[in-house]
Coordinates of C-alpha atoms and ligand atoms in Angstrom, one line a residue:
X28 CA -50.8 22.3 -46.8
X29 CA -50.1 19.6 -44.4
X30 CA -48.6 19.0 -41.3
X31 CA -47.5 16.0 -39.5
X32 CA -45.9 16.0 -35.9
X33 CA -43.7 12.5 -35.6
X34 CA -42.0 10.7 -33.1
X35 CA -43.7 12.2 -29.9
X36 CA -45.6 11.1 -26.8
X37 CA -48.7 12.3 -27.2
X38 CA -50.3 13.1 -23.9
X39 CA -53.6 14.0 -23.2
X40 CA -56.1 13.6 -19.5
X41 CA -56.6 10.2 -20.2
X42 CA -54.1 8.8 -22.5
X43 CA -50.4 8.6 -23.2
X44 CA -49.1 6.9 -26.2
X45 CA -46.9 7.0 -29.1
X46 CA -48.0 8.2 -32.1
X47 CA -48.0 10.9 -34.9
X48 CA -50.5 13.2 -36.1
X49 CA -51.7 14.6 -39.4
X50 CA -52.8 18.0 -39.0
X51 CA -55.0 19.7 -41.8
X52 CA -56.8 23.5 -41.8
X53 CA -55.7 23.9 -38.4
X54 CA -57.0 20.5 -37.0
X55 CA -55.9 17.2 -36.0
X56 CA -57.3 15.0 -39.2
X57 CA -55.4 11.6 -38.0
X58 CA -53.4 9.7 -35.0
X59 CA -51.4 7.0 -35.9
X60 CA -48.2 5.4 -37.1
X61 CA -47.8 6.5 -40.2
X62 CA -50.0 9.4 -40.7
X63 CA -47.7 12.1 -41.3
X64 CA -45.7 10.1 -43.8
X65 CA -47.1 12.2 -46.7
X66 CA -47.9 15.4 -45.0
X67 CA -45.6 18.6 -47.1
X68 CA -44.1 20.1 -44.0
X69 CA -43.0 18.0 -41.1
X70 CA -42.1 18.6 -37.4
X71 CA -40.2 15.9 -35.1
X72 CA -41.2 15.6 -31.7
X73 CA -38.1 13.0 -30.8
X74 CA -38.3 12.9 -26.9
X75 CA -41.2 15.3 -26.5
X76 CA -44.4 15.2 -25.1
X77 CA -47.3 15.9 -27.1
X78 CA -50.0 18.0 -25.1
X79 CA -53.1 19.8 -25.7
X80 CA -52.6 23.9 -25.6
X81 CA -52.7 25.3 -22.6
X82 CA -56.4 26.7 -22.0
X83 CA -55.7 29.7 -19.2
X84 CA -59.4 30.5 -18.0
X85 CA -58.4 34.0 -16.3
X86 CA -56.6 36.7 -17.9
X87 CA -57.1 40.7 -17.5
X88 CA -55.3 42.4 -20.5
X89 CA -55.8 46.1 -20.8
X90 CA -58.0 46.1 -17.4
X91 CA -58.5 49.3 -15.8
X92 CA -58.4 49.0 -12.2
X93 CA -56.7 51.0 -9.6
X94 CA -56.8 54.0 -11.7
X95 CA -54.2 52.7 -13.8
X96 CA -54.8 49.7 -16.8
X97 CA -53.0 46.5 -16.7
X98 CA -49.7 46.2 -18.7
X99 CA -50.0 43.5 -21.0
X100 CA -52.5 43.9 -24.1
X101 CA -53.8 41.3 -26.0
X102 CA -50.5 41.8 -28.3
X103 CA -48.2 41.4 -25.5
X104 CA -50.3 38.9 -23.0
X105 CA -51.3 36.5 -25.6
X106 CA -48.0 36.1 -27.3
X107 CA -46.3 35.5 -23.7
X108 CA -48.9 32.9 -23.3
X109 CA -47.5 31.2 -26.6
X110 CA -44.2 31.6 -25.4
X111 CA -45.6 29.6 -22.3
X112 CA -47.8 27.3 -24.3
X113 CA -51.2 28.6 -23.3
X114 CA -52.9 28.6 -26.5
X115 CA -56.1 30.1 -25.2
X116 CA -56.8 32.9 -22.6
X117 CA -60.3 33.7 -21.5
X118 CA -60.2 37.2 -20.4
X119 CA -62.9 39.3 -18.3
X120 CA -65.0 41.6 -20.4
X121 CA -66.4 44.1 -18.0
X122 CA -70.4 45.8 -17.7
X123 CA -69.5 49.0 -15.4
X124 CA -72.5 50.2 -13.3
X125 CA -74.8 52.1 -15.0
X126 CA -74.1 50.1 -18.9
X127 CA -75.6 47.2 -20.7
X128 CA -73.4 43.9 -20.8
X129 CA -73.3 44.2 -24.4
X130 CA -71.1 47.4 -24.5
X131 CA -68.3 45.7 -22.2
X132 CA -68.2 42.7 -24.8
X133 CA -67.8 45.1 -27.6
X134 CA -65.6 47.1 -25.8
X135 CA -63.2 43.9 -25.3
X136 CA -63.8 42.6 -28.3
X137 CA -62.6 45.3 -30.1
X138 CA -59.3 45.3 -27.2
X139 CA -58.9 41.8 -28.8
X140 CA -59.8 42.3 -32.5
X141 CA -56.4 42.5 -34.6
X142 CA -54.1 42.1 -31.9
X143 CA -54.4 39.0 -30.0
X144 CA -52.1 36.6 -31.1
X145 CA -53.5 33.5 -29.7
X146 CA -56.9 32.2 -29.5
X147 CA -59.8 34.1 -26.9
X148 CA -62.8 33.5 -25.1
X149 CA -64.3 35.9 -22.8
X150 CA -66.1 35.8 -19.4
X151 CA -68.7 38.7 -18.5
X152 CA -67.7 40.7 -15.2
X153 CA -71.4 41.8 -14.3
X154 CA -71.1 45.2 -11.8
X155 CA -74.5 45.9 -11.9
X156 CA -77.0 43.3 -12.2
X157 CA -80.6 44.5 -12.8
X158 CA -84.0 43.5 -15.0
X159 CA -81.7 44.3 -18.0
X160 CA -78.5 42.7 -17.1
X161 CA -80.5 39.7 -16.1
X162 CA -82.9 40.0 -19.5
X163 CA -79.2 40.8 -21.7
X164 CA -77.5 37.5 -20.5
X165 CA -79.4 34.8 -22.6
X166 CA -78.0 37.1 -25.7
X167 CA -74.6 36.8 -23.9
X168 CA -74.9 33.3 -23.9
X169 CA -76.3 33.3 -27.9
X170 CA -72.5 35.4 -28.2
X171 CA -70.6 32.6 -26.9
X172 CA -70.1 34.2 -23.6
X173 CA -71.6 31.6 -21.3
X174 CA -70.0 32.5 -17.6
X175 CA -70.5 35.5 -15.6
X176 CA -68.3 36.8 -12.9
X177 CA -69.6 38.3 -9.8
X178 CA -67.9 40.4 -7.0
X179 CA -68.8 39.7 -3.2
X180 CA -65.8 42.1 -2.7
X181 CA -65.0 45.9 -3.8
X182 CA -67.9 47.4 -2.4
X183 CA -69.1 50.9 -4.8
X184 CA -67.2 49.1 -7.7
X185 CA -67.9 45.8 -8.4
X186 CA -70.0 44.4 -4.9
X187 CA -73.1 42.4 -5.2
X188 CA -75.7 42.0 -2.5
X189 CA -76.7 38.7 -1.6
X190 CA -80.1 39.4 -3.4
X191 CA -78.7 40.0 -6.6
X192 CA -76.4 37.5 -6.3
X193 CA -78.6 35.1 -6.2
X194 CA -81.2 36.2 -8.7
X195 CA -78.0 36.3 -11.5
X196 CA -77.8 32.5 -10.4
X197 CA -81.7 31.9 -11.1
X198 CA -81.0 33.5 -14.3
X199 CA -77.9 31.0 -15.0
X200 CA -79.9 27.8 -13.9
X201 CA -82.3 28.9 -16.3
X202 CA -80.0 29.7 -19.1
X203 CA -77.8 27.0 -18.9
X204 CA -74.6 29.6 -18.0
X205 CA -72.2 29.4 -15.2
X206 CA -71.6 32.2 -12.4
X207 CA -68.1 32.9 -10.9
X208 CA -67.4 34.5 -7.8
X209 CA -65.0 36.4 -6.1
X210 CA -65.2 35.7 -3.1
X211 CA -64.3 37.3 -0.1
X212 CA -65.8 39.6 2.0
X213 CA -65.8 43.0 1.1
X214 CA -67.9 44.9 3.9
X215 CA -65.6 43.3 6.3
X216 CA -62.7 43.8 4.3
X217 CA -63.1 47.5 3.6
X218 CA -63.7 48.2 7.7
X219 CA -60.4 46.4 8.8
X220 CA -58.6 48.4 5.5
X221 CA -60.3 51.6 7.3
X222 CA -58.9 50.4 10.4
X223 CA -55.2 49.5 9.7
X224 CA -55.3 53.3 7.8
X225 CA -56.0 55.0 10.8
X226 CA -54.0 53.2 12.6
X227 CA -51.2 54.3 11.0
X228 CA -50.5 51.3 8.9
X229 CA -50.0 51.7 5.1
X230 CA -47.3 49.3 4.4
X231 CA -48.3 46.7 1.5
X232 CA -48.4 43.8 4.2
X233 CA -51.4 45.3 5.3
X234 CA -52.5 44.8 2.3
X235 CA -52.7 40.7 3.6
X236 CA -53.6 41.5 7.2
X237 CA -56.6 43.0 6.2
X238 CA -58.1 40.1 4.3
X239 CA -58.1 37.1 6.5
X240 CA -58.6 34.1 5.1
X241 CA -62.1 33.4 6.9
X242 CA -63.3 36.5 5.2
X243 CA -62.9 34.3 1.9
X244 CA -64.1 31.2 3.3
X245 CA -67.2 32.5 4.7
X246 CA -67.9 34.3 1.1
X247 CA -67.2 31.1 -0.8
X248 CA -69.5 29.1 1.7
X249 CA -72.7 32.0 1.2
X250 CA -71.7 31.7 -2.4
X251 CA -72.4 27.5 -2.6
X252 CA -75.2 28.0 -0.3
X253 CA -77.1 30.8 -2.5
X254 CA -76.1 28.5 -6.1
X255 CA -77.4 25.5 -4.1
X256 CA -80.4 27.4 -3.4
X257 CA -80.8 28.4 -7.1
X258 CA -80.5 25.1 -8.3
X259 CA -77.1 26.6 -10.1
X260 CA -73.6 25.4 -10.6
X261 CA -71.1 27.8 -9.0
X262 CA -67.2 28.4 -9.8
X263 CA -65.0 29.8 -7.1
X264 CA -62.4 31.8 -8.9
X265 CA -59.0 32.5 -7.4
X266 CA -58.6 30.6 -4.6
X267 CA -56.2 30.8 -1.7
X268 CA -57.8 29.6 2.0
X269 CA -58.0 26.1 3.7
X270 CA -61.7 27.6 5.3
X271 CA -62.5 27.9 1.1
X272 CA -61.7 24.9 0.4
X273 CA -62.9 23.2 2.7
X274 CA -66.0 24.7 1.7
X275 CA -65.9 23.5 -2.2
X276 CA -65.1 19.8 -1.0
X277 CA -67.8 19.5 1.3
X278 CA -70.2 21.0 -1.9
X279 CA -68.8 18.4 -4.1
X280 CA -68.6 15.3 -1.6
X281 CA -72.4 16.6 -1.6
X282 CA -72.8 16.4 -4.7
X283 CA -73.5 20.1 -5.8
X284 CA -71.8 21.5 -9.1
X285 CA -68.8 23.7 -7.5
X286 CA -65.8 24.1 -9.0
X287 CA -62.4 25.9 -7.3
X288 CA -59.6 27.4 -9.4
X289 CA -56.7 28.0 -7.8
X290 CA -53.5 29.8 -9.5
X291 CA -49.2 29.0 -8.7
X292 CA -48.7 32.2 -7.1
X293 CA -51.0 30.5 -4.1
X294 CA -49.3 27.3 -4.7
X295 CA -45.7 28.3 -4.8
X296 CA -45.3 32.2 -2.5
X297 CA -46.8 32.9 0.5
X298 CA -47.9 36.0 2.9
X299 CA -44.0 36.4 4.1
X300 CA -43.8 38.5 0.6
X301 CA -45.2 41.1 1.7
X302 CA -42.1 41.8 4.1
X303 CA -39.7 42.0 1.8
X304 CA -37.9 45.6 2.1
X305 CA -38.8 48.6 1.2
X306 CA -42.0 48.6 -0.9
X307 CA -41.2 45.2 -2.4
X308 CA -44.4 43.5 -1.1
X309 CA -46.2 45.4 -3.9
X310 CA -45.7 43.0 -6.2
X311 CA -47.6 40.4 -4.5
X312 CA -50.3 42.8 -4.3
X313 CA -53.5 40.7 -5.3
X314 CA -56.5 39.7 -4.2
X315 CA -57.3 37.7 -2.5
X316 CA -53.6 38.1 -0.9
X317 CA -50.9 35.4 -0.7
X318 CA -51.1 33.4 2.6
X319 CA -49.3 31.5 4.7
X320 CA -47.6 28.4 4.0
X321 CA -50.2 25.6 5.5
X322 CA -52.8 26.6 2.9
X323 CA -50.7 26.5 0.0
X324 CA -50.2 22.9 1.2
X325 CA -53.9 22.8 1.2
X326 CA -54.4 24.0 -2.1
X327 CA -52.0 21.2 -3.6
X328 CA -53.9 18.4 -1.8
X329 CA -56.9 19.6 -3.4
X330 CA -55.6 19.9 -6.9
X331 CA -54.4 16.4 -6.2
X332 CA -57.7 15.1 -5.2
X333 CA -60.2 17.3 -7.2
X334 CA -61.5 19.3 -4.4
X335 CA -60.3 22.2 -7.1
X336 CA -60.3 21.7 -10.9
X337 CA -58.4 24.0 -12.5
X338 CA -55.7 26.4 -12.4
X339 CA -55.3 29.8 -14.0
X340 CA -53.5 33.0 -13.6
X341 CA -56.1 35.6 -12.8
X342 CA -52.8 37.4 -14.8
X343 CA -52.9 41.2 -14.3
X344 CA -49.8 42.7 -14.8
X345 CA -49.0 46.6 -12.9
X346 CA -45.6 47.3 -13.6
X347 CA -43.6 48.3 -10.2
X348 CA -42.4 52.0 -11.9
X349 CA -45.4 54.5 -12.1
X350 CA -48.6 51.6 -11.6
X351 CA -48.0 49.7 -8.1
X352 CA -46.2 53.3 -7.3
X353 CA -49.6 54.5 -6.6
X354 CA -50.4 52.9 -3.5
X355 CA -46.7 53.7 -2.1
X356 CA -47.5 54.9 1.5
X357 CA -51.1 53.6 1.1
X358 CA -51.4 49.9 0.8
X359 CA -55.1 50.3 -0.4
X360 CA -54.6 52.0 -3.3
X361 CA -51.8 49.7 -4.7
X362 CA -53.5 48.6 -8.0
X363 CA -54.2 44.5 -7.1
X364 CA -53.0 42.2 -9.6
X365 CA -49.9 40.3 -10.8
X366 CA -47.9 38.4 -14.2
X367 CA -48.4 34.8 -14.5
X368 CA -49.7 33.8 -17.7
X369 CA -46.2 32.9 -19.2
X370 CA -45.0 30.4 -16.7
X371 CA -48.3 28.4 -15.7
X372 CA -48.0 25.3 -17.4
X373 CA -44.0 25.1 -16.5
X374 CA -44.7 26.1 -12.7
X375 CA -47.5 23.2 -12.9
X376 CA -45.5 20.8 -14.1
X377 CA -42.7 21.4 -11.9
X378 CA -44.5 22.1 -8.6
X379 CA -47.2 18.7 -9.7
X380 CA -45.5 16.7 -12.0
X381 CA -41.7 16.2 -11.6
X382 CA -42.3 17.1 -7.8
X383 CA -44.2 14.0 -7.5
X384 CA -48.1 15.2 -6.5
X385 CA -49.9 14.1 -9.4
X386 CA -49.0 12.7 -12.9
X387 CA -48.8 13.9 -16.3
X388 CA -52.8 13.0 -17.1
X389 CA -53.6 15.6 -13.7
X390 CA -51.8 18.1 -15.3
X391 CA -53.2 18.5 -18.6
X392 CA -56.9 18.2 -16.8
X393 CA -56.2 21.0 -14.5
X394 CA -54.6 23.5 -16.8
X395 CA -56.4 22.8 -20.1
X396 CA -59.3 19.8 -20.4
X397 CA -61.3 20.7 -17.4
X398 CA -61.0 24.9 -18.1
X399 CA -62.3 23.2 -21.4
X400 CA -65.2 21.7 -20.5
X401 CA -66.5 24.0 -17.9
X402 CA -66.1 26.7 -20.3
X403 CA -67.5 24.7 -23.1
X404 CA -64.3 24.8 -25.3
X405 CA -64.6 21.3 -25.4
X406 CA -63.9 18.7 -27.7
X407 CA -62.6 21.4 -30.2
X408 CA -59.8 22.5 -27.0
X409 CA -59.0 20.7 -24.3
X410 CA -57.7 17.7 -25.8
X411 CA -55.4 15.9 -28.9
X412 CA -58.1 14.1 -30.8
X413 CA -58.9 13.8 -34.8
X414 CA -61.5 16.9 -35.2
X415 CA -59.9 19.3 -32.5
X416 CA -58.3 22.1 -33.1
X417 CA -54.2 21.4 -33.3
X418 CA -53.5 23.7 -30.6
X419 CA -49.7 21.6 -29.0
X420 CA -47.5 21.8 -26.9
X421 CA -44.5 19.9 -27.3
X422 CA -43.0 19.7 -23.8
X423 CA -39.6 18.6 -23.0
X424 CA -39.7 17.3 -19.5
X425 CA -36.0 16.8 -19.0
X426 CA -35.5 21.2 -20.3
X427 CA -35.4 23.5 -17.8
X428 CA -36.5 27.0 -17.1
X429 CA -35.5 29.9 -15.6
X430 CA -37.6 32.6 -14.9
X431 CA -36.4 36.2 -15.0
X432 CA -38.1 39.8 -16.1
X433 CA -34.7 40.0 -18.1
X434 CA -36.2 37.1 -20.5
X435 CA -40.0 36.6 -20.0
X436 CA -42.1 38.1 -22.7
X437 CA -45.1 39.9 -20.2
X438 CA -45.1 43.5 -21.0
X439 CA -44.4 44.4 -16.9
X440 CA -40.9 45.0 -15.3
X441 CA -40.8 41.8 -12.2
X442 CA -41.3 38.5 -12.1
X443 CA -43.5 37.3 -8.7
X444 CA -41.1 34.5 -9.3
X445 CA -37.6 35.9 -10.2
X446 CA -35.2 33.4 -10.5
X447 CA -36.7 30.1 -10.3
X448 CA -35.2 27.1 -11.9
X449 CA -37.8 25.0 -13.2
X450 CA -37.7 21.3 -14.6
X451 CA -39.6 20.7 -18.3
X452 CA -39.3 23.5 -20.7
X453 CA -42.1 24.5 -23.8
X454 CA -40.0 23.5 -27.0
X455 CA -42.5 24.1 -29.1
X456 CA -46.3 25.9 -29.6
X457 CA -48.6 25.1 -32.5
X458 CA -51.6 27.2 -32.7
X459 CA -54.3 25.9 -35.2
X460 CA -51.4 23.9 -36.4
X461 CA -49.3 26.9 -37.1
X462 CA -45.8 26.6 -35.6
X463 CA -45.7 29.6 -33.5
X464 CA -42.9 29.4 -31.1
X465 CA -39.8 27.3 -31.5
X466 CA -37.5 27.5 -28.3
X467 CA -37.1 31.1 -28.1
X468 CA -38.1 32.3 -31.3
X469 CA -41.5 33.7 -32.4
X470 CA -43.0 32.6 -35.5
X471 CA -46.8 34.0 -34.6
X472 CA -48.4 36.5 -35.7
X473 CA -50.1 40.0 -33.9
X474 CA -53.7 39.8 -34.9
X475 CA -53.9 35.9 -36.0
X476 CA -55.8 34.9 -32.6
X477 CA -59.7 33.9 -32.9
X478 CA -62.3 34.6 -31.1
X479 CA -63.8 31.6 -29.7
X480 CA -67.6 31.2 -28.6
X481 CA -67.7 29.4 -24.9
X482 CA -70.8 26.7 -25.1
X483 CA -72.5 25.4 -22.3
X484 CA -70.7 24.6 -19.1
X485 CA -69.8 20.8 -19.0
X486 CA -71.0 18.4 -15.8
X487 CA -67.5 17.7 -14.5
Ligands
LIG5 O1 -56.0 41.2 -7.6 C1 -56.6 40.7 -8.5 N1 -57.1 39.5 -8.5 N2 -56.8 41.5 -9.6 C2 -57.6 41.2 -10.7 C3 -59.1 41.3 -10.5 C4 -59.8 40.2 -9.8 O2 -60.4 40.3 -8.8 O3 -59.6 39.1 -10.4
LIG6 ZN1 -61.5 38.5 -8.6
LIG7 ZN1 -59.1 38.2 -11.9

């Protein structure tokens, strides 16, 4: 069987031309005119941009956390990727205190196994880093899990001392893996959330006013300063501050290999969310929390310039009935996390490219070459090029979308972004060169995603 794609602009982070590919056992086998001339099954791309899948590098389906689990599987979460044209999700795999790394991969793996209907990588969450842990992550790494998340927040869960911090990032310089942090400041953190409870103050606003934005900058500056002291390259996940990123583009005007990832509900809502009535503001309960406008405006400059290289979800879905209910009349125990992994690439190219702050090359780097090559995906994702897989999306950038809970295809009951009109529109999703979604109809299949072993992290 043979597939050709005719007629479209192919796009990719450093070309744009016309051309038309020949895709064979799920990879691009030829570019050119005339390629698909003799291919059995054919699909026009008249008007269309050709682009590389979308790679989103943070996802959290089926995540317990807040004493409840995250509402979108990898059935439901990878499909509504499709639908979005994400092609690839790397979730979090998590080592609780107390286990060895190897039984969270298996225990995600097996979340993954027969359901997922797009393609997965997985990052290690590591909660308790010891002489084992440590030891366990070169086998990690021989797994195809090459990137390890740490917590400088959620102290008794997930918090690291500085100590083992930094020994986890002797162990990566070593290995040739790659640490991420979450960084903010948990000790402080967990005193002002003390505070504001006593206080009297349980609304979910406080949920924002008890994480100030230096508490993440000062994190993400210790973390550069203990991987610079390692010798080891450091990726900020999830950021939201100016004082952060300030902090990354001074490491990389330095030199140092730092890389920030932002995601569109820092670049699009802000703090003034929280306020909305009743116990509305629980939707935008994340963390870190949304802030106010000047350092979303911060957060586009940087994706315009580099200072930050990639944008991803950090998608983690509590549906408003019965999971962000918990922490009704107690901010603290709303469980964090919100949808996104559906409408990245459109809110991207709305926000970046038809809103004029960067082009169409920017926009494929940031949401699917660079996740690529920090993650090691790379050449086989990440790109439109003979040997890679044929993950496309064929992008219609005079569409439009409108997102609503009524239509999306996340298993959760909002939208952080409820009726926003959007210019460009996913027309259609190969996966491996199957067509999966065309418009709004699915054509994939539950259990047809692959596993897909992370290499070593890429110099970017
Ligand atoms: O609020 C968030 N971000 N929930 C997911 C867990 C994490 O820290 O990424
Ligand atoms: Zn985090
Ligand atoms: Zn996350």
């Amino acid at each position: 069987m043979t597939l050709g794609v005719r007629n479209g602009t192919i796009v990719t982070a450093v070309d744009r031309y016309a051309a038309d590919l020949r895709i064979e056992g799920g990879r691009v086998v030829a570019i050119g005119a005339g390629v698909a001339d003799s291919c059995s099954r054919q699909i026009d791309a008249t008007g269309l941009l050709v682009l590389p899948g979308g790679i989103d590098a943070h996802t959290h389906f089926s995540l317990p956390f807040g004493g409840t689990v995250s509402a979108d599987d990898f059935e439901t979460g990878t499909r509504a990727a499709l639908f979005g044209g994400t092609t690839t999700c790397i979730d979090f795999a998590v080592q609780y205190k107390g286990q060895e790394l190897r039984t969270g991969f298996d225990a995600w793996m097996a979340k993954a196994d027969g359901k997922a209907c797009g393609d997965y990588a997985f990052h290690m969450i590591v909660a308790d880093v010891n002489p084992r842990s440590l030891q366990d992550m070169k086998a990690l790494i021989e797994a195809g899990v090459t990137s390890f998340k740490l917590f400088m927040a959620y102290p008794g869960v997930f918090l690291s001392s500085d100590g083992e911090i930094f020994q986890a990032l002797q162990r990566t310089a070593q290995l040739g893996g790659l640490i991420q942090m979450h960084a903010e400041n948990g000790g402080v953190i967990d005193v002002l959330v003390q505070q504001a409870l006593a206080a009297g103050h349980t609304a979910p606003v406080y949920h924002a006013l008890t994480r100030p934005s230096i508490a993440e900058g000062e994190a993400t500056h210790r973390a550069i300063a203990l991987a610079e002291i390692a010798g080891a390259p450091v990726y900020i996940v999830h950021m939201t501050a100016s004082e952060a990123v300030d902090a990354v583009a001074q490491a990389r005007a330095r030199g140092l290999r730092v890389y920030g990832e932002t995601c569109p509900q820092y670049l699009y809502l802000t703090e003034d969310h929280y306020r909305e009535p009743g116990f509305a503001g629980a939707k935008y309960v994340m963390s870190p929390p949304l802030r106010p406008q000047p350092h979303g405006d911060r957060l586009w400059r940087a994706l315009q310039t580099d200072q930050l290289s990639v944008v991803a979800t950090d998608h983690c879905p509590f549906c408003m009935k019965e999971q962000k209910e918990l922490g009704r009349g107690d901010f603290s125990k709303i469980p964090n996390g919100a949808p996104g992994v559906e409408h990245r690439l459109q809110l991207l190219y709305h926000g970046g490219v038809a809103g004029k702050r960067f082009d169409l090359h920017r926009f494929v780097q940031i949401t699917s070459t660079a996740p690529a090559k920090i993650f090691g995906l790379f050449p086989r994702k990440g790109t439109v090029a003979v040997g890679s897989d044929a993950d496309l999306v064929l992008l219609d950038p005079h569409g439009t979308t409108r997102i609503s809970a009524k239509s999306h295809h996340m298993n959760v009951d909002y939208s952080a972004y409820e009726g926003m009109e959007l210019q460009g529109r996913v027309a259609k999703v190969l996966l491996r060169g199957e067509l999966v979604v065309d418009g709004d109809q699915w054509l994939g299949r539950t259990g047809a995603g692959q596993f897909v072993r992370c290499g070593e992290p890429a110099q970017l």
